[in-house]
Coordinates of C-alpha atoms in Angstrom, one line a residue:
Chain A
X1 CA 122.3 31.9 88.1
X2 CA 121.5 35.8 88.8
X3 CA 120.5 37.5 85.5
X4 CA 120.8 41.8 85.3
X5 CA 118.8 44.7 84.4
X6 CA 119.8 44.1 80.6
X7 CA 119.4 40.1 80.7
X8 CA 115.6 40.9 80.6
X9 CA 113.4 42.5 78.6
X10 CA 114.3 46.1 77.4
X11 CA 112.7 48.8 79.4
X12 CA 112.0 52.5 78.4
X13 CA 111.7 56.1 79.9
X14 CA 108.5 57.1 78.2
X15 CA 107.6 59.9 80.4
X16 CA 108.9 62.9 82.7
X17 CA 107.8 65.5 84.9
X18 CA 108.9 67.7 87.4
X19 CA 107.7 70.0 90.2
X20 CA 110.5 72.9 90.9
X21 CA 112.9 72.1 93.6
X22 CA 112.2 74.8 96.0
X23 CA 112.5 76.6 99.7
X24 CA 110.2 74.8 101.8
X25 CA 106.9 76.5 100.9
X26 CA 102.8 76.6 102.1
X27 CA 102.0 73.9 99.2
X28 CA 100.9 71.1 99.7
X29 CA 102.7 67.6 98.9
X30 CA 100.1 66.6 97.4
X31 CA 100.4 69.5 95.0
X32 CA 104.1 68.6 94.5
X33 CA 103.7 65.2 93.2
X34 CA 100.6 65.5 91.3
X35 CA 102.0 68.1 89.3
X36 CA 105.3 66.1 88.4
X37 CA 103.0 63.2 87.8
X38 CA 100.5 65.1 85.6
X39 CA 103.9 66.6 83.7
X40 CA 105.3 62.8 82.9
X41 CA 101.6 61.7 81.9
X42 CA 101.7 64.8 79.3
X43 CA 105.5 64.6 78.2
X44 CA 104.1 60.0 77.9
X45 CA 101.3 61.1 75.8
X46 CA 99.6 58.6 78.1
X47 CA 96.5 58.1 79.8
X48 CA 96.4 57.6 83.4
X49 CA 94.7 54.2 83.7
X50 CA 97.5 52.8 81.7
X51 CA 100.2 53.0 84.5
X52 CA 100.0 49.6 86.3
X53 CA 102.5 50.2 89.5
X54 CA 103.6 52.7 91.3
X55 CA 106.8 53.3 93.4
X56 CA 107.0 56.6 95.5
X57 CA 110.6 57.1 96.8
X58 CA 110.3 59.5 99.8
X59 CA 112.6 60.1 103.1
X60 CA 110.8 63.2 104.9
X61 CA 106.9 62.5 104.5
X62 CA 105.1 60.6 106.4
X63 CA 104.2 57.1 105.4
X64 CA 101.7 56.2 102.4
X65 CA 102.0 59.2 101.0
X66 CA 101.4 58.0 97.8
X67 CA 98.0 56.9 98.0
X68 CA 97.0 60.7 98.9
X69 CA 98.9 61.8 95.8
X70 CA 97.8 59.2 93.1
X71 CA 94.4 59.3 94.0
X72 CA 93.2 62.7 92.1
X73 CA 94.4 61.0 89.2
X74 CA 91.6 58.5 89.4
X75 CA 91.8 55.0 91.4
X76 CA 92.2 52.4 89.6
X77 CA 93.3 50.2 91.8
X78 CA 97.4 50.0 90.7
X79 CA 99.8 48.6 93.5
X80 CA 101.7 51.5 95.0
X81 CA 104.9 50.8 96.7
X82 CA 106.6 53.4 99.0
X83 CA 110.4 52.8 99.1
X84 CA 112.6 54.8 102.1
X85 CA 116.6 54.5 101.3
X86 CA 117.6 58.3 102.7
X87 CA 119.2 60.3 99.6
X88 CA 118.9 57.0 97.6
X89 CA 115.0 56.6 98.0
X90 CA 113.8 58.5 94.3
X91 CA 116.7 56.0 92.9
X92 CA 115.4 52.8 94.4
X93 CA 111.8 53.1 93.3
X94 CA 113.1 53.8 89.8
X95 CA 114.9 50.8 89.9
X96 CA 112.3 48.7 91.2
X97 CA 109.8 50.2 88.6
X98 CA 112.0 49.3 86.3
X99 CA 112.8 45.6 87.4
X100 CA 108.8 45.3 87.5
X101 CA 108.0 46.0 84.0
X102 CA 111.8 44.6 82.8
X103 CA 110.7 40.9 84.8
X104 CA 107.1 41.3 82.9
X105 CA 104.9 41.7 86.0
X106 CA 103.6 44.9 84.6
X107 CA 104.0 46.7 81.3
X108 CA 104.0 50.6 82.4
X109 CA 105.3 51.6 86.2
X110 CA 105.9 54.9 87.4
X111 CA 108.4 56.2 89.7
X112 CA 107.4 59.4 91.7
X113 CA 109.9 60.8 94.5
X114 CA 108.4 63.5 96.5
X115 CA 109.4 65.4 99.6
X116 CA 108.8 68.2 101.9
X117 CA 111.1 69.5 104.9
X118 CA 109.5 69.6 108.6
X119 CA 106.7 67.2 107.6
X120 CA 107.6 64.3 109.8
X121 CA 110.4 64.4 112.5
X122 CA 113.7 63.5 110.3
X123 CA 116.6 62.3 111.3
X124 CA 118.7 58.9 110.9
X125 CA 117.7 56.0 112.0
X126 CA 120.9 55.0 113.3
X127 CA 121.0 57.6 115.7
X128 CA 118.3 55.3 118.0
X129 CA 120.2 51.9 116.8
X130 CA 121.1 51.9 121.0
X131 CA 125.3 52.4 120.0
X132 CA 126.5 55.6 121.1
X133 CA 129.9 57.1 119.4
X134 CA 132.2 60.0 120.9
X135 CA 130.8 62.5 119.1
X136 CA 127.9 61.7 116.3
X137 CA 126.2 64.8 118.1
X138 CA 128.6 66.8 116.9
X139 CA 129.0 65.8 112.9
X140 CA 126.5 66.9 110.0
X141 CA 126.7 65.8 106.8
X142 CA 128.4 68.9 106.0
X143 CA 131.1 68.3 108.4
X144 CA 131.4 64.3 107.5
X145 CA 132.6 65.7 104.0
X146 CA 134.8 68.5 105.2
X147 CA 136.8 65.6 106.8
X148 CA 136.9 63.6 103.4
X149 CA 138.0 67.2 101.7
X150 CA 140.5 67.6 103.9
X151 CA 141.8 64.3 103.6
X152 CA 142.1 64.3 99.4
X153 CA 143.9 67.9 99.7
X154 CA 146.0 66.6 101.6
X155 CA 146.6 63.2 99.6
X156 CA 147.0 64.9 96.8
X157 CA 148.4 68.1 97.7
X158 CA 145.9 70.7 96.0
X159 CA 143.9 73.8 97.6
X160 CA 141.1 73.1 99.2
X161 CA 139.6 76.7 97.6
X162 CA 140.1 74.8 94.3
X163 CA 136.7 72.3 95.5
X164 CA 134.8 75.6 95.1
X165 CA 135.0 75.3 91.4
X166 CA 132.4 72.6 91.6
X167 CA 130.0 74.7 92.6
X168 CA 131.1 77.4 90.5
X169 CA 130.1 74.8 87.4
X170 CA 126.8 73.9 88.8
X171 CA 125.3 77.0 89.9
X172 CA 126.4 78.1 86.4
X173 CA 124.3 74.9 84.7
X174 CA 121.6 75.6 87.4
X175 CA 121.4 79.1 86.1
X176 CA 120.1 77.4 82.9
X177 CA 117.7 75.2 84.2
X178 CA 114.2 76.4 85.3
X179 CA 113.8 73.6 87.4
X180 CA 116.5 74.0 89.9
X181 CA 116.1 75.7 93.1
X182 CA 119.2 77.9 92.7
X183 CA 119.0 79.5 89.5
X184 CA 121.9 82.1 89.6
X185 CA 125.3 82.2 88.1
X186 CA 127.9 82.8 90.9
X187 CA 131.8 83.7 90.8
X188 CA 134.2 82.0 92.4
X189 CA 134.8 84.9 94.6
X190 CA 131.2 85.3 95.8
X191 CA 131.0 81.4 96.4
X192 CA 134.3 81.5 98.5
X193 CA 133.0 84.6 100.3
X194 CA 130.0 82.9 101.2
X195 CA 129.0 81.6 104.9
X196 CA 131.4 79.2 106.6
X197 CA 130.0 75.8 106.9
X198 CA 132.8 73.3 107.8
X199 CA 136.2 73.0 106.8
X200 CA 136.2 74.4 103.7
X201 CA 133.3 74.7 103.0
X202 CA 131.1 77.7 102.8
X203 CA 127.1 77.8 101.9
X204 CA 126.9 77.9 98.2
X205 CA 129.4 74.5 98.4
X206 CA 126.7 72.4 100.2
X207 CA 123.1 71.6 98.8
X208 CA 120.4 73.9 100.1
X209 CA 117.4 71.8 101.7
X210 CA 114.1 72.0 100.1
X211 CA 110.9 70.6 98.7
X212 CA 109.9 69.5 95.2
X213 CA 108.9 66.2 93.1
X214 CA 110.0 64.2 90.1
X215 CA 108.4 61.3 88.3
X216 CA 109.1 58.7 85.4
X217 CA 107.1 56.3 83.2
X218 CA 108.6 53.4 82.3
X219 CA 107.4 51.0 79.7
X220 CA 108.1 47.7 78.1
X221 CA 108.3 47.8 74.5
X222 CA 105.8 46.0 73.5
X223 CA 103.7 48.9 75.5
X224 CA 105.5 51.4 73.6
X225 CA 103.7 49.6 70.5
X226 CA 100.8 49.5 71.7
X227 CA 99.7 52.2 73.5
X228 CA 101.4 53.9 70.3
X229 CA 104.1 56.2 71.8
X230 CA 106.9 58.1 70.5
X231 CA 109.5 55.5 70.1
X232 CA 112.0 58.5 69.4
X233 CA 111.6 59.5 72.5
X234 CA 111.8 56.8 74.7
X235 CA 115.1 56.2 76.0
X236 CA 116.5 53.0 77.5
X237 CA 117.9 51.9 81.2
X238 CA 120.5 49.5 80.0
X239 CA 121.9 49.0 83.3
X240 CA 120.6 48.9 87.1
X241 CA 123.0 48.7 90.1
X242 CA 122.9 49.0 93.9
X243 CA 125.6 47.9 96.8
X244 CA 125.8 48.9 100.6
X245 CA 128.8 49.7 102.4
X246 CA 131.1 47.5 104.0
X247 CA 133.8 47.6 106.5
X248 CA 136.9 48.9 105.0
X249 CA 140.2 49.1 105.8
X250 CA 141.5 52.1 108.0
X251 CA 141.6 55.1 106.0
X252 CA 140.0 54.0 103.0
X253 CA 138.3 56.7 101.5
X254 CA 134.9 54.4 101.3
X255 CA 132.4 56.9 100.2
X256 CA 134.6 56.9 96.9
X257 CA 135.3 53.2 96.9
X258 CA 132.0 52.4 97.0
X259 CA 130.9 54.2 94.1
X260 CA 133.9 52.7 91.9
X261 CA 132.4 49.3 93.1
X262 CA 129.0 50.3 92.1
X263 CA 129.7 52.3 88.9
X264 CA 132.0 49.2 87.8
X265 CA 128.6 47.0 88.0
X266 CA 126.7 49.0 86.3
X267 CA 129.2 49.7 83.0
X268 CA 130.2 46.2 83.0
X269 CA 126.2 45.6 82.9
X270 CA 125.7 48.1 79.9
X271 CA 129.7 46.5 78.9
X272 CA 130.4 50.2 78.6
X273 CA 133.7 52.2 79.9
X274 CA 133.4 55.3 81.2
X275 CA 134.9 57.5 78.3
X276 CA 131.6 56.6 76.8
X277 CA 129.9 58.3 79.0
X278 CA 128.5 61.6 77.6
X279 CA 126.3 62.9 80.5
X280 CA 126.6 61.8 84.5
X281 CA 124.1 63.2 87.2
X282 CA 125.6 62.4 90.6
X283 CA 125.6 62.7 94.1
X284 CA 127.0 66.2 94.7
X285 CA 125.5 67.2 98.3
X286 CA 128.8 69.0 99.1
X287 CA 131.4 69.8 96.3
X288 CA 133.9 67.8 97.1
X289 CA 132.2 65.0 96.3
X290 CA 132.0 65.5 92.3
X291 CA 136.0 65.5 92.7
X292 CA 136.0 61.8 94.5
X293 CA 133.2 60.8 92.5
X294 CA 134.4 61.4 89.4
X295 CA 137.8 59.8 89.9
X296 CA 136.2 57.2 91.5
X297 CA 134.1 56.3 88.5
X298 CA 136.9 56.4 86.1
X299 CA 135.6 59.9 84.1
X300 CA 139.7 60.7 84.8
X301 CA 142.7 59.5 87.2
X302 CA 143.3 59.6 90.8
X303 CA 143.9 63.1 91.7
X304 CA 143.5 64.1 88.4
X305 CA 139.5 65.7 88.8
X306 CA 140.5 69.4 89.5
X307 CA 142.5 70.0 86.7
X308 CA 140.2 68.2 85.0
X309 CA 137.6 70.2 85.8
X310 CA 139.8 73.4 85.6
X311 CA 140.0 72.1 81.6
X312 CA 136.2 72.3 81.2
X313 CA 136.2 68.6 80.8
X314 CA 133.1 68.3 82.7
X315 CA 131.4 71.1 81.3
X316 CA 128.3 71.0 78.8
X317 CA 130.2 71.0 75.8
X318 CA 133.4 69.0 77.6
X319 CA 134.3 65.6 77.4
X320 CA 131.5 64.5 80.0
X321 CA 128.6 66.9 81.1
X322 CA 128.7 66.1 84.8
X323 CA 125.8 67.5 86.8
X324 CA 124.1 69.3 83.7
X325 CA 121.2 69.8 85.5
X326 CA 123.1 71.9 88.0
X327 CA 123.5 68.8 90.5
X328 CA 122.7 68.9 94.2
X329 CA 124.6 71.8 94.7
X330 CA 122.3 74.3 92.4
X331 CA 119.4 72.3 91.3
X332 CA 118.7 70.7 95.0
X333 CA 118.3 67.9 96.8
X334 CA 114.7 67.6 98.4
X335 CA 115.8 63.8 99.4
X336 CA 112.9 61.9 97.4
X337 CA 112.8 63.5 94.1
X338 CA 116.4 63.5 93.3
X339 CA 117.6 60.5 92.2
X340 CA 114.3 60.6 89.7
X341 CA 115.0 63.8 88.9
X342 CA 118.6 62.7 87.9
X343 CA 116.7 60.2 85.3
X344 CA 114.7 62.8 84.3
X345 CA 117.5 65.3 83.1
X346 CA 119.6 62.7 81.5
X347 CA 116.7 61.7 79.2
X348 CA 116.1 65.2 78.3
X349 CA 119.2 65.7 77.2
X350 CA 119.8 62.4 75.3
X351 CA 116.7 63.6 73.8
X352 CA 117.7 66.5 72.6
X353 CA 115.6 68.5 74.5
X354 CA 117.9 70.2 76.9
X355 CA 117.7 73.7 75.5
X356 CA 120.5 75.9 76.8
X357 CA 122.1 73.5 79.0
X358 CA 122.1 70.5 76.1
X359 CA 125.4 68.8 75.9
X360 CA 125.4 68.3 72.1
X361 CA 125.4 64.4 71.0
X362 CA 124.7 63.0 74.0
X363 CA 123.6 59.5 73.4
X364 CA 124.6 57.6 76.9
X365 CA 123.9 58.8 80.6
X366 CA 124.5 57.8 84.2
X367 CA 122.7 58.9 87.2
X368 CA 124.6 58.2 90.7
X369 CA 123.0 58.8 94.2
X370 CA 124.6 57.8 97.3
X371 CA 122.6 57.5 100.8
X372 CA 123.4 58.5 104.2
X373 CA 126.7 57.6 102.4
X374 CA 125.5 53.5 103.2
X375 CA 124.1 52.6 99.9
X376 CA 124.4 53.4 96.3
X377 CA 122.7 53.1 93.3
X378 CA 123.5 54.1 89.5
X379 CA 121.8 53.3 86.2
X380 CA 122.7 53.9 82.9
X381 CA 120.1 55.3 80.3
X382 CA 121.6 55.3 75.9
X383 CA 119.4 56.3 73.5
Chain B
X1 CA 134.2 63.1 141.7
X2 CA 132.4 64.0 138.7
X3 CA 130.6 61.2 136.7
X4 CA 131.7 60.3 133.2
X5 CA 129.2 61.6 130.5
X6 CA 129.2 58.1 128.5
X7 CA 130.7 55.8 131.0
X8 CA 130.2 53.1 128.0
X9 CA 132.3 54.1 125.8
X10 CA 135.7 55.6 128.1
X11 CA 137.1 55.0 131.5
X12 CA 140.1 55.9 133.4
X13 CA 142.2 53.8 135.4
X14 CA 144.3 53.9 138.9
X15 CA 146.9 55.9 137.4
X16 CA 144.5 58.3 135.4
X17 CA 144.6 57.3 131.5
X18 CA 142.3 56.7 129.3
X19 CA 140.9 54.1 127.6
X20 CA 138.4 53.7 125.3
X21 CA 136.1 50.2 125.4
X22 CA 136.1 48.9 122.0
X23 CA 135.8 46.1 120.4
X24 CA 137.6 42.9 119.0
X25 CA 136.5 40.0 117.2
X26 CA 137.6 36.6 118.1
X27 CA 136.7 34.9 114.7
X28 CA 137.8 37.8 111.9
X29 CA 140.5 39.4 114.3
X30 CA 138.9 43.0 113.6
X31 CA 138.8 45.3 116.2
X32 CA 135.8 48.1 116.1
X33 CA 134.9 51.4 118.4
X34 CA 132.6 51.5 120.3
X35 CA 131.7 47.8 121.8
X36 CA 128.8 47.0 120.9
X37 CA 126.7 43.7 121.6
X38 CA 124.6 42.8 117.8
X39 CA 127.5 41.2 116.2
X40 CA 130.9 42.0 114.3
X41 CA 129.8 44.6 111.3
X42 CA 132.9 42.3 109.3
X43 CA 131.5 38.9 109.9
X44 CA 128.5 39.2 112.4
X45 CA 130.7 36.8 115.1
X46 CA 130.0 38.0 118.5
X47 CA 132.6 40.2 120.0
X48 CA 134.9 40.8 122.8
X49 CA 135.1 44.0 124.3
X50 CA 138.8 45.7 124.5
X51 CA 140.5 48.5 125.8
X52 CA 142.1 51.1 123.8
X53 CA 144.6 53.8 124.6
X54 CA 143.2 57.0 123.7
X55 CA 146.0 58.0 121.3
X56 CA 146.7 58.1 117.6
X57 CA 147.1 59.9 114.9
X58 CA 145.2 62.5 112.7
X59 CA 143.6 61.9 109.4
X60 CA 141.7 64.7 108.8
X61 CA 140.1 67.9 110.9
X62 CA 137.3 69.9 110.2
X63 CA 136.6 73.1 111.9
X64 CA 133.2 73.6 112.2
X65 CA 131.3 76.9 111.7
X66 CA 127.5 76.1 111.6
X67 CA 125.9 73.8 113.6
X68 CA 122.0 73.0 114.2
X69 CA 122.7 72.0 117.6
X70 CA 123.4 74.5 120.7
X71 CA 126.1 71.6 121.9
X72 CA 128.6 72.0 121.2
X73 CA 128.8 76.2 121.0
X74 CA 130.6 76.7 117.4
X75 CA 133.6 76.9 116.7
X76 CA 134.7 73.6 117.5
X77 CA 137.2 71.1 115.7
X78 CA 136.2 67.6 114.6
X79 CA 139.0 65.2 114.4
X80 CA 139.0 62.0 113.0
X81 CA 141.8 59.6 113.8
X82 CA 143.7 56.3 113.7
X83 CA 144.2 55.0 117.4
X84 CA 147.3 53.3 117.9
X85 CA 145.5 50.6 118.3
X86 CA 143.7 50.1 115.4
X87 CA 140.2 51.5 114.8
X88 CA 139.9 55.0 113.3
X89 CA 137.0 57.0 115.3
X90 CA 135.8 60.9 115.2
X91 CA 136.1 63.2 118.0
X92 CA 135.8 66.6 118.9
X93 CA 139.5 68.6 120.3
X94 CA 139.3 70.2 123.5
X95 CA 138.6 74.0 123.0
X96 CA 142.1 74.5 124.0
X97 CA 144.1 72.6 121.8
X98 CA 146.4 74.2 119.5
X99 CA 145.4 73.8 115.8
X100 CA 145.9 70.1 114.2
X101 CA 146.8 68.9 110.9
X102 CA 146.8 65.5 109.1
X103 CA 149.7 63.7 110.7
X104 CA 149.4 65.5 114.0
X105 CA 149.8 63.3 117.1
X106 CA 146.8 63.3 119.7
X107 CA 145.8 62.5 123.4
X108 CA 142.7 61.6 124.9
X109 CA 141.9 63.5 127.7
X110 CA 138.7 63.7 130.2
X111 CA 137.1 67.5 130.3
X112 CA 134.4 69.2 132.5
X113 CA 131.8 70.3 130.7
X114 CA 128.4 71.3 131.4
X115 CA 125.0 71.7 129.8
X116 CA 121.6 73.2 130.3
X117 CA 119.1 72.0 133.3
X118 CA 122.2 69.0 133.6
X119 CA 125.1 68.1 136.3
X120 CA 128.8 68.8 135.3
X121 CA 130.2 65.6 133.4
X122 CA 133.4 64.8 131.9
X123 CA 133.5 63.7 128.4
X124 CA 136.4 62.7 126.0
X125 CA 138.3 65.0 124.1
X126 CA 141.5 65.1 122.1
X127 CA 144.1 67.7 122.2
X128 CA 147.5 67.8 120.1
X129 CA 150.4 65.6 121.8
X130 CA 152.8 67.6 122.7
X131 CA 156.6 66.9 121.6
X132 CA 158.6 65.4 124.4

C-alpha cells in the first residue's frame, strides 16, 4: 500500500527568503543563495545548525553547487542533495525536503533553488539522446507554445491578442512585488506593441531569463515545539504531487492534460476542489499557458479562462489570485529558484504578509511548475 | 545528385516522393516519427521501422520572429501536423509556401539549402497542397 504526502506526519513552512530575480549580473552564485538562505533563517527565527538536510534544486550551475553556498553558514556536516528536473528542479527539492522531514528522517530540511545564466553550457539533454527530428533546431520554447496558442484560438474561436491580458495581469502584480525582476505596470497596448517573438507572441508575453535564488525551511511539528517557533506562521504542505508525460493521443493538448492529471492528485490528496483554491502560483513561461493551465486545473471551464480572466476572476481580490507574485512572466523564471519561490509567495500571502499584492482571506494555495514540459509537480500549502 | 541532409529520417523513391521512416510497433500497434532503435515510448516493445507519406494536415503554425540560432534566417514558419498516416510531427514550410492555417493541407517536399563552411543538401520541408 503507497501512503501520500498527508498520510504522514504534518510538515510546515517555517522559513522564507529570497534573493531578487534579476538580469544576469557580476554576483556571484554564491551570493545569490546565501542571501535567500540567510533571509529564510531570519524570517525561521532559527539557528543555522538546526537545519538537518538540504536539497538545492538548480538547472544552469554546475554540479555541487550547494556545498560552496551552505558552507559560509558553518559546516555542520548536514546531507545536501542537488536535484536537476529543468523548470521543475526548485519544486522537486521542496518536495523531497518535505517527504524527508514528513517520513521522520530529519526534523528541519531546507530547500534552496539557485541559478545563474551562462554558467555551465545549457541546453536539453534530449538534444544528444542520438534521435534526430525534422526540425527541433528550429523550435524554442517560445515557439513550442505559440503552436499550442494557436491551436486553443483556434479550438475555441477567440483572439489570439486576447492571451496578452495575461501578461497585462502579471506585470501589473509584478509591479507590486519587490522581488520580481519586472517591476513595471504595462498596458495592453505597450505589451502588444512589444517585439515579436513567435506567433503571437511578443517579448513582454514570454518570461525574461535571469538569475536569482529562493529558499524554504521546512519543519516537523514537533520541531516547531521545540525549537519554539511561531506556530502562526508556519503554514502546512497538505498535499505533494509529481507525474511525467506520456504518449498521448494525436492532438491532445498534453501540456494541459498533464497538469489536470497532476493537479487532480494533489486536490484529491488535500480532498480539496479547486473553488477552494484562494491563491495558485503556476507555470506561466509564455502567457498562454495561465489560460490552459487554468482550465486545465478546474479554476473555470474549457474555453472559459479569457473571459474569465477578462472578469478579474483571477485577480488579487478575484475569485482566485493566480500568479500574485507576478508569475514567470513578470516576477521571472531563473529555472532553480522558481518553483521555491512559488512556495515562498503563497506562504506569504496565506500569512498575511503580502502587503500590496495580499489577496485578502487567503487560507489555501497551490504552486504548479511544469518542466521542459515532461514532468510536473504541484503542492498545496492551507494555513 | 545532392545528398539528403538527414538521410535517417526521409528518402525519396523511383518515382520522386517522399517518405518519411517512422516507426510502428508490433506489440501496441502505435506508430511514432522518427524510427528510433531504444524501444516503443508507449510500451517499450521494440519497433519496426515504416514508411510514411509526407502528407497531412495542419494543426497549428507559428511564424517565428526571434531566433537564437543563425539557421534558419527568421522569418520562418513552424508547422505542426497530422500525417495521413498517423503520427503528428513539426516542421518548418518551405520559404515559399503561401501562408497556412489550421486545417490547411500539406506536402512534403525535398529543398536545396545551404549553410556556412558546408555542401548544398536537401532537407524536408512542407509547403501548402495545392487544390486540384
Amino acid at each position: 500500500m503507497t501512503v501520500v504526502l498527508n498520510d504522514l506526519r504534518p510538515v510546515y513552512v517555517v522559513g522564507i527568503g529570497l534573493h531578487r530575480y534579476q538580469f544576469a549580473s557580476d554576483t556571484p552564485y554564491v551570493a545569490l543563495g546565501l542571501t535567500a538562505v540567510r533571509a529564510a533563517l531570519e524570517d525561521a527565527r532559527l539557528d543555522w545548525p538546526a537545519v538537518e538536510s538540504a536539497y538545492v534544486g538548480r538547472a544552469l550551475l554546475p554540479m555541487a553547487a550547494g556545498r560552496a553556498i551552505l558552507r559560509h553558514l558553518g559546516t555542520t556536516g548536514l546531507p545536501i542533495a542537488h536535484m536537476e528536473n529543468a523548470s521543475a528542479s526548485g519544486s522537486t527539492a521542496f518536495r523531497h525536503a518535505c517527504f524527508e522531514v514528513a517520513t521522520g528522517l530529519c526534523d528541519v530540511a531546507l530547500a534552496l533553488g539557485v541559478d545563474k545564466p551562462g554558467a555551465a553550457p545549457a541546453g536539453r539533454a534530449e538534444s544528444l539522446s542520438g534521435i534526430r527530428n525534422l526540425a527541433d533546431f528550429a523550435i524554442s520554447p517560445a515557439t513550442h507554445y505559440a503552436l499550442l496558442a494557436d491551436r486553443y484560438a483556434h479550438r475555441h474561436g477567440v483572439a489570439t491578442d486576447d492571451f496578452a491580458l495575461v501578461a497585462v495581469k502579471n506585470h501589473r502584480n509584478g509591479a507590486k512585488n519587490p522581488f520580481a525582476q519586472h517591476q513595471k505596470v504595462r498596458s495592453l497596448e505597450e505589451i502588444l506593441g512589444g517585439k515579436k517573438i513567435a506567433g503571437s507572441f511578443t517579448s513582454l508575453q514570454c518570461t525574461p531569463v535571469g538569475e536569482g535564488a529562493a529558499a524554504v525551511i521546512i519543519a516537523s511539528e514537533a520541531a516547531v515545539k521545540r525549537l519554539g517557533l511561531d506556530t502562526r506562521r508556519a503554514v502546512r504542505v497538505s498535499a505533494s504531487a509529481a507525474r511525467s508525460q506520456r504518449v498521448y493521443e494525436p492532438n491532445v493538448p498534453y501540456d494541459a492534460f498533464l497538469t489536470a492529471e497532476t493537479t487532480a492528485m494533489a486536490l484529491q490528496q488535500a480532498r480539496l476542489a479547486p473553488k477552494d483554491l484562494d491563491i495558485v502560483e503556476l507555470h506561466d513561461a509564455f502567457s498562454v499557458e495561465e489560460v490552459e493551465y487554468v482550465e486545465a486545473m478546474g479554476l473555470c471551464g474549457e474555453g472559459k479562462a479569457l473571459s474569465r480572466l477578462k472578469e478579474g476572476a483571477f485577480d488579487i481580490g478575484g475569485a482566485c489570485a493566480v500568479n500574485p507574485s507576478g508569475g514567470l512572466i513578470a516576477m521571472g523564471h531563473p529555472i532553480g529558484p522558481t518553483g521555491v519561490g512559488q512556495v515562498a509567495e503563497i506562504v506569504r500571502q496565506l500569512r498575511g504578509e503580502a502587503g500590496p499584492r495580499q489577496h485578502a482571506g487567503a487560507r489555501r494555495g497551490l504552486a504548479h511548475m511544469v518542466g521542459v514540459g515532461a514532468v510536473c509537480y504541484v503542492h498545496i500549502l492551507e494555513t | 545528385m545532392i545528398k539528403l541532409l538527414n538521410p535517417e529520417l526521409y528518402e525519396e523513391d523511383d518515382r520522386n516522393a517522399v517518405r518519411l521512416i517512422g516507426a510502428a510497433c508490433p506489440t501496441c500497434s502505435g506508430v511514432f516519427f522518427p524510427m528510433q532503435t531504444y524501444g516503443c515510448e508507449r510500451c517499450g516493445a521494440d519497433l519496426r521501422p515504416r514508411r510514411f507519406a509526407a502528407a497531412g494536415t495542419v494543426t497549428a503554425q507559428a511564424r517565428v520572429h526571434l531566433h537564437r540560432a543563425a539557421n534558419p534566417p527568421t522569418p520562418f514558419t513552424v508547422v505542426a501536423l497530422e500525417l495521413d498516416d498517423g503520427p503528428v510531427i513539426r516542421a518548418l514550410l518551405t520559404s515559399d509556401s503561401p501562408p497556412c492555417q489550421i486545417g490547411d493541407r500539406l506536402v512534403g517536399e525535398l529543398v536545396d539549402i545551404t549553410e556556412p563552411d558546408s555542401e548544398p543538401r536537401r532537407d524536408l520541408r512542407f509547403t501548402r497542397a495545392v487544390a486540384q
